[in-house]
Amino acid sequence: GAVVSQHPSRVICKSGTSVKIECRSLDFQATTMFWYRQFPKQSLMLMATSNEGSKATYEQGVEKDKFLINHASLTLSTLTVTSAHPEDSSFYICSARHLAGGPNEQFFGPGTRLTVL
Amino acid sequence: GEDVEQSLFLSVREGDSSVINCTYTDSSSTYLYWYKQEPGAGLQLLTYIFSNMDMKQDQRLTVLLNKKDKHLSLRIADTQTGDSAIYFCAEPTGGGNQFYFGTGTSLTVIP
């Protein structure tokens, strides 16, 4: 149980285009999902907290107009990188917090590798 | 909770024990976590420890917690080549919602 999927797993796009990444909790409901960014050989950086039915909360320094987050249901959150540029190339990982609680545990998706040409 | 420190690299021989260390900052964290990340993959929860515990053992994994020094360690007994990965410690903060991850330790197991 507690599986989180991401789609796509890998995407290559041209500079200036927008890319949508989906994060789904497959077998549980998640009121809260999180989006992280990871640069090569670096740690994960929390970008934003996504709450179902409300606006996402962005970490300091993360542009909310650049990284649009929509948490439309208890099992789906999307991250749209708008007008992507090469510096947006990164590994994006989502996680979901189980509605039933637990020890603050978050379940992580497998990640999406974004390459902007 | 923003500065969670780990040593970057560790190499051990197959069969030896590995010890990965972490220092954290938020003394109010209820739980502390260890995650494993294999190349190109997401994070896999390995184990966690409740903040009122000093030690937790789970098969080959032993977690030690020193709250006074805000020091957390993960010991892997009989390390195998499949244990080669990056290991992150993580502490929840902001009421448990936000996770701050350590810098990650890249473990290489030499056959």
CSV table of C-alpha atoms in Angstrom, one decimal:
chain,number,residue,atom,x,y,z
A,1,GLY,CA,0.0,0.0,0.0
A,2,ALA,CA,0.8,3.7,0.0
A,3,VAL,CA,2.0,4.0,-3.6
A,4,VAL,CA,2.6,7.4,-5.2
A,5,SER,CA,3.1,7.6,-9.0
A,6,GLN,CA,4.3,10.4,-11.1
A,7,HIS,CA,3.8,11.0,-14.8
A,8,PRO,CA,5.7,11.5,-16.9
A,9,SER,CA,8.9,9.9,-15.6
A,10,ARG,CA,11.0,11.8,-18.1
A,11,VAL,CA,10.3,14.8,-20.3
A,12,ILE,CA,12.3,16.8,-22.7
A,13,CYS,CA,10.9,20.1,-23.9
A,14,LYS,CA,11.9,23.2,-25.8
A,15,SER,CA,12.6,26.5,-24.0
A,16,GLY,CA,9.5,28.6,-23.6
A,17,THR,CA,7.0,25.7,-23.5
A,18,SER,CA,5.0,24.6,-20.4
A,19,VAL,CA,5.2,21.2,-18.9
A,20,LYS,CA,2.7,19.5,-16.6
A,21,ILE,CA,3.8,16.8,-14.1
A,22,GLU,CA,1.2,14.7,-12.3
A,23,CYS,CA,1.4,13.2,-8.9
A,24,ARG,CA,-1.1,10.5,-7.9
A,25,SER,CA,-1.6,8.6,-4.7
A,26,LEU,CA,-2.8,5.2,-6.0
A,27,ASP,CA,-4.2,3.5,-3.0
A,28,PHE,CA,-4.8,6.1,-0.4
A,29,GLN,CA,-6.2,9.6,0.0
A,30,ALA,CA,-3.8,12.5,0.5
A,31,THR,CA,-5.1,15.9,1.7
A,32,THR,CA,-1.5,17.2,1.5
A,33,MET,CA,1.0,16.7,-1.2
A,34,PHE,CA,4.5,18.1,-1.5
A,35,TRP,CA,6.7,19.1,-4.4
A,36,TYR,CA,10.4,18.9,-4.2
A,37,ARG,CA,13.2,19.7,-6.6
A,38,GLN,CA,16.5,18.0,-6.7
A,39,PHE,CA,19.6,19.1,-8.5
A,40,PRO,CA,22.3,16.6,-9.5
A,41,LYS,CA,24.1,15.3,-6.5
A,42,GLN,CA,22.2,17.5,-4.2
A,43,SER,CA,19.5,17.2,-1.6
A,44,LEU,CA,15.8,17.7,-2.1
A,45,MET,CA,14.5,21.2,-1.8
A,46,LEU,CA,10.9,21.6,-0.8
A,47,MET,CA,9.2,23.9,-3.3
A,48,ALA,CA,5.6,23.9,-2.2
A,49,THR,CA,2.9,22.3,-0.1
A,50,SER,CA,-0.2,21.4,-2.0
A,51,ASN,CA,-3.5,21.1,-0.1
A,52,GLU,CA,-6.6,19.7,-1.7
A,53,GLY,CA,-9.1,22.4,-2.5
A,54,SER,CA,-7.0,25.3,-1.6
A,55,LYS,CA,-4.0,27.3,-2.8
A,56,ALA,CA,-0.6,25.9,-2.5
A,57,THR,CA,1.9,27.3,-0.1
A,58,TYR,CA,5.2,28.1,-1.7
A,59,GLU,CA,8.6,28.1,0.0
A,60,GLN,CA,10.6,31.3,0.0
A,61,GLY,CA,12.3,31.9,-3.3
A,62,VAL,CA,10.0,29.7,-5.4
A,63,GLU,CA,8.0,31.6,-8.0
A,64,LYS,CA,4.3,30.7,-7.7
A,65,ASP,CA,3.6,32.0,-11.2
A,66,LYS,CA,6.4,29.9,-12.6
A,67,PHE,CA,5.5,26.7,-10.8
A,68,LEU,CA,1.7,26.3,-10.9
A,69,ILE,CA,0.3,23.8,-8.5
A,70,ASN,CA,-3.2,22.4,-8.6
A,71,HIS,CA,-4.5,19.8,-6.1
A,72,ALA,CA,-7.9,19.1,-7.6
A,73,SER,CA,-8.7,15.9,-5.7
A,74,LEU,CA,-7.6,13.8,-2.8
A,75,THR,CA,-5.5,11.6,-5.1
A,76,LEU,CA,-4.0,14.1,-7.7
A,77,SER,CA,-1.8,17.1,-7.6
A,78,THR,CA,-0.2,18.7,-10.7
A,79,LEU,CA,2.8,20.9,-11.1
A,80,THR,CA,3.1,22.9,-14.2
A,81,VAL,CA,6.4,24.5,-15.1
A,82,THR,CA,5.4,27.5,-17.2
A,83,SER,CA,7.6,29.0,-19.9
A,84,ALA,CA,10.3,26.5,-19.0
A,85,HIS,CA,14.0,27.5,-19.4
A,86,PRO,CA,17.1,25.4,-19.3
A,87,GLU,CA,17.7,26.4,-15.6
A,88,ASP,CA,14.4,24.7,-14.8
A,89,SER,CA,15.9,21.3,-15.8
A,90,SER,CA,15.9,19.2,-12.7
A,91,PHE,CA,14.5,16.1,-11.0
A,92,TYR,CA,11.1,16.9,-9.5
A,93,ILE,CA,9.7,14.6,-6.8
A,94,CYS,CA,6.3,14.7,-5.2
A,95,SER,CA,5.2,13.1,-1.9
A,96,ALA,CA,1.9,12.6,-0.3
A,97,ARG,CA,0.8,12.5,3.2
A,98,HIS,CA,-1.6,9.8,4.2
A,99,LEU,CA,-5.0,11.1,5.2
A,100,ALA,CA,-5.1,8.6,8.1
A,101,GLY,CA,-2.1,10.2,9.6
A,102,GLY,CA,0.8,8.1,10.9
A,103,PRO,CA,4.1,9.4,12.1
A,104,ASN,CA,4.2,12.4,9.8
A,105,GLU,CA,5.2,9.9,7.1
A,106,GLN,CA,5.3,11.0,3.5
A,107,PHE,CA,5.3,8.6,0.6
A,108,PHE,CA,7.4,9.6,-2.3
A,109,GLY,CA,6.8,9.3,-6.0
A,110,PRO,CA,9.6,8.0,-8.3
A,111,GLY,CA,10.4,11.5,-9.7
A,112,THR,CA,10.2,13.2,-13.0
A,113,ARG,CA,13.3,14.2,-14.9
A,114,LEU,CA,12.8,17.4,-16.8
A,115,THR,CA,15.2,18.5,-19.4
A,116,VAL,CA,14.7,21.9,-21.1
A,117,LEU,CA,16.6,22.4,-24.3
B,1,GLY,CA,15.0,22.7,10.4
B,2,GLU,CA,16.8,24.1,7.3
B,3,ASP,CA,20.3,22.9,8.1
B,4,VAL,CA,20.4,19.2,8.2
B,5,GLU,CA,24.0,18.1,7.7
B,6,GLN,CA,25.5,14.8,6.5
B,7,SER,CA,28.9,13.7,5.3
B,8,LEU,CA,28.8,13.5,1.5
B,9,PHE,CA,30.6,10.2,0.8
B,10,LEU,CA,31.2,6.9,2.5
B,11,SER,CA,32.9,3.8,1.1
B,12,VAL,CA,32.8,0.4,2.7
B,13,ARG,CA,33.7,-3.2,1.8
B,14,GLU,CA,31.0,-5.7,1.3
B,15,GLY,CA,30.2,-7.4,4.6
B,16,ASP,CA,31.5,-4.6,6.7
B,17,SER,CA,29.2,-2.2,8.7
B,18,SER,CA,28.3,1.3,7.4
B,19,VAL,CA,27.6,4.2,9.7
B,20,ILE,CA,26.0,7.3,8.2
B,21,ASN,CA,25.7,10.3,10.4
B,22,CYS,CA,23.4,13.3,10.5
B,23,THR,CA,23.0,16.4,12.6
B,24,TYR,CA,19.7,18.2,12.7
B,25,THR,CA,18.5,21.4,14.0
B,26,ASP,CA,14.9,21.3,15.2
B,27,SER,CA,14.8,19.8,18.7
B,28,SER,CA,11.0,19.7,18.6
B,29,SER,CA,10.9,17.1,15.8
B,30,THR,CA,8.7,14.2,16.9
B,31,TYR,CA,10.2,11.7,14.5
B,32,LEU,CA,13.3,11.5,12.4
B,33,TYR,CA,13.6,9.6,9.2
B,34,TRP,CA,16.1,7.8,7.0
B,35,TYR,CA,15.4,7.5,3.3
B,36,LYS,CA,17.3,5.7,0.5
B,37,GLN,CA,17.5,6.9,-3.0
B,38,GLU,CA,18.9,4.7,-5.8
B,39,PRO,CA,20.1,6.3,-9.0
B,40,GLY,CA,17.4,8.0,-11.0
B,41,ALA,CA,14.7,6.9,-8.5
B,42,GLY,CA,12.5,8.5,-5.9
B,43,LEU,CA,13.0,8.1,-2.2
B,44,GLN,CA,12.3,4.9,-0.2
B,45,LEU,CA,11.6,5.2,3.5
B,46,LEU,CA,14.0,2.9,5.3
B,47,THR,CA,13.2,3.5,8.9
B,48,TYR,CA,12.2,6.2,11.4
B,49,ILE,CA,12.7,6.8,15.1
B,50,PHE,CA,10.5,8.5,17.6
B,51,SER,CA,12.2,11.3,19.4
B,52,ASN,CA,11.8,9.8,22.8
B,53,MET,CA,13.9,6.7,21.8
B,54,ASP,CA,17.6,6.4,21.9
B,55,MET,CA,17.9,3.4,19.6
B,56,LYS,CA,15.8,1.5,17.1
B,57,GLN,CA,16.8,-1.8,15.4
B,58,ASP,CA,15.1,-3.1,12.3
B,59,GLN,CA,16.9,-6.2,10.9
B,60,ARG,CA,20.2,-4.9,9.5
B,61,LEU,CA,19.5,-1.3,10.3
B,62,THR,CA,20.2,0.3,13.7
B,63,VAL,CA,19.2,4.0,14.3
B,64,LEU,CA,20.8,5.9,17.2
B,65,LEU,CA,19.5,9.2,18.4
B,66,ASN,CA,21.3,11.6,20.6
B,67,LYS,CA,18.8,14.4,21.3
B,68,LYS,CA,21.2,16.4,23.4
B,69,ASP,CA,23.7,16.7,20.5
B,70,LYS,CA,20.9,16.6,17.8
B,71,HIS,CA,22.8,13.7,16.3
B,72,LEU,CA,21.3,10.9,14.4
B,73,SER,CA,23.0,7.9,12.9
B,74,LEU,CA,22.1,4.9,10.7
B,75,ARG,CA,24.2,1.7,11.0
B,76,ILE,CA,23.8,-0.9,8.2
B,77,ALA,CA,25.2,-4.3,9.3
B,78,ASP,CA,26.7,-6.7,6.8
B,79,THR,CA,26.6,-4.1,4.0
B,80,GLN,CA,25.8,-5.5,0.6
B,81,THR,CA,26.4,-4.1,-2.9
B,82,GLY,CA,22.6,-3.5,-3.2
B,83,ASP,CA,23.0,-1.0,-0.4
B,84,SER,CA,24.9,1.4,-2.6
B,85,ALA,CA,22.7,4.5,-2.8
B,86,ILE,CA,22.3,7.9,-1.4
B,87,TYR,CA,20.9,8.1,2.1
B,88,PHE,CA,19.1,11.1,3.4
B,89,CYS,CA,18.1,11.9,7.0
B,90,ALA,CA,15.0,14.0,7.2
B,91,GLU,CA,13.2,15.9,10.0
B,92,PRO,CA,9.7,17.1,9.8
B,93,THR,CA,9.0,20.6,10.9
B,94,GLY,CA,6.2,23.2,10.6
B,95,GLY,CA,3.8,21.0,12.6
B,96,GLY,CA,5.0,17.9,10.8
B,97,ASN,CA,4.0,19.0,7.4
B,98,GLN,CA,7.3,20.1,6.0
B,99,PHE,CA,10.3,17.8,5.6
B,100,TYR,CA,13.8,19.1,5.6
B,101,PHE,CA,16.3,16.7,4.1
B,102,GLY,CA,20.0,16.3,4.9
B,103,THR,CA,22.5,16.9,2.2
B,104,GLY,CA,22.6,13.1,1.5
B,105,THR,CA,25.4,10.6,1.9
B,106,SER,CA,26.5,8.6,-1.1
B,107,LEU,CA,27.3,5.1,0.1
B,108,THR,CA,29.5,3.0,-2.2
B,109,VAL,CA,29.9,-0.7,-1.3
B,110,ILE,CA,33.1,-2.3,-2.7
B,111,PRO,CA,32.8,-6.0,-3.6
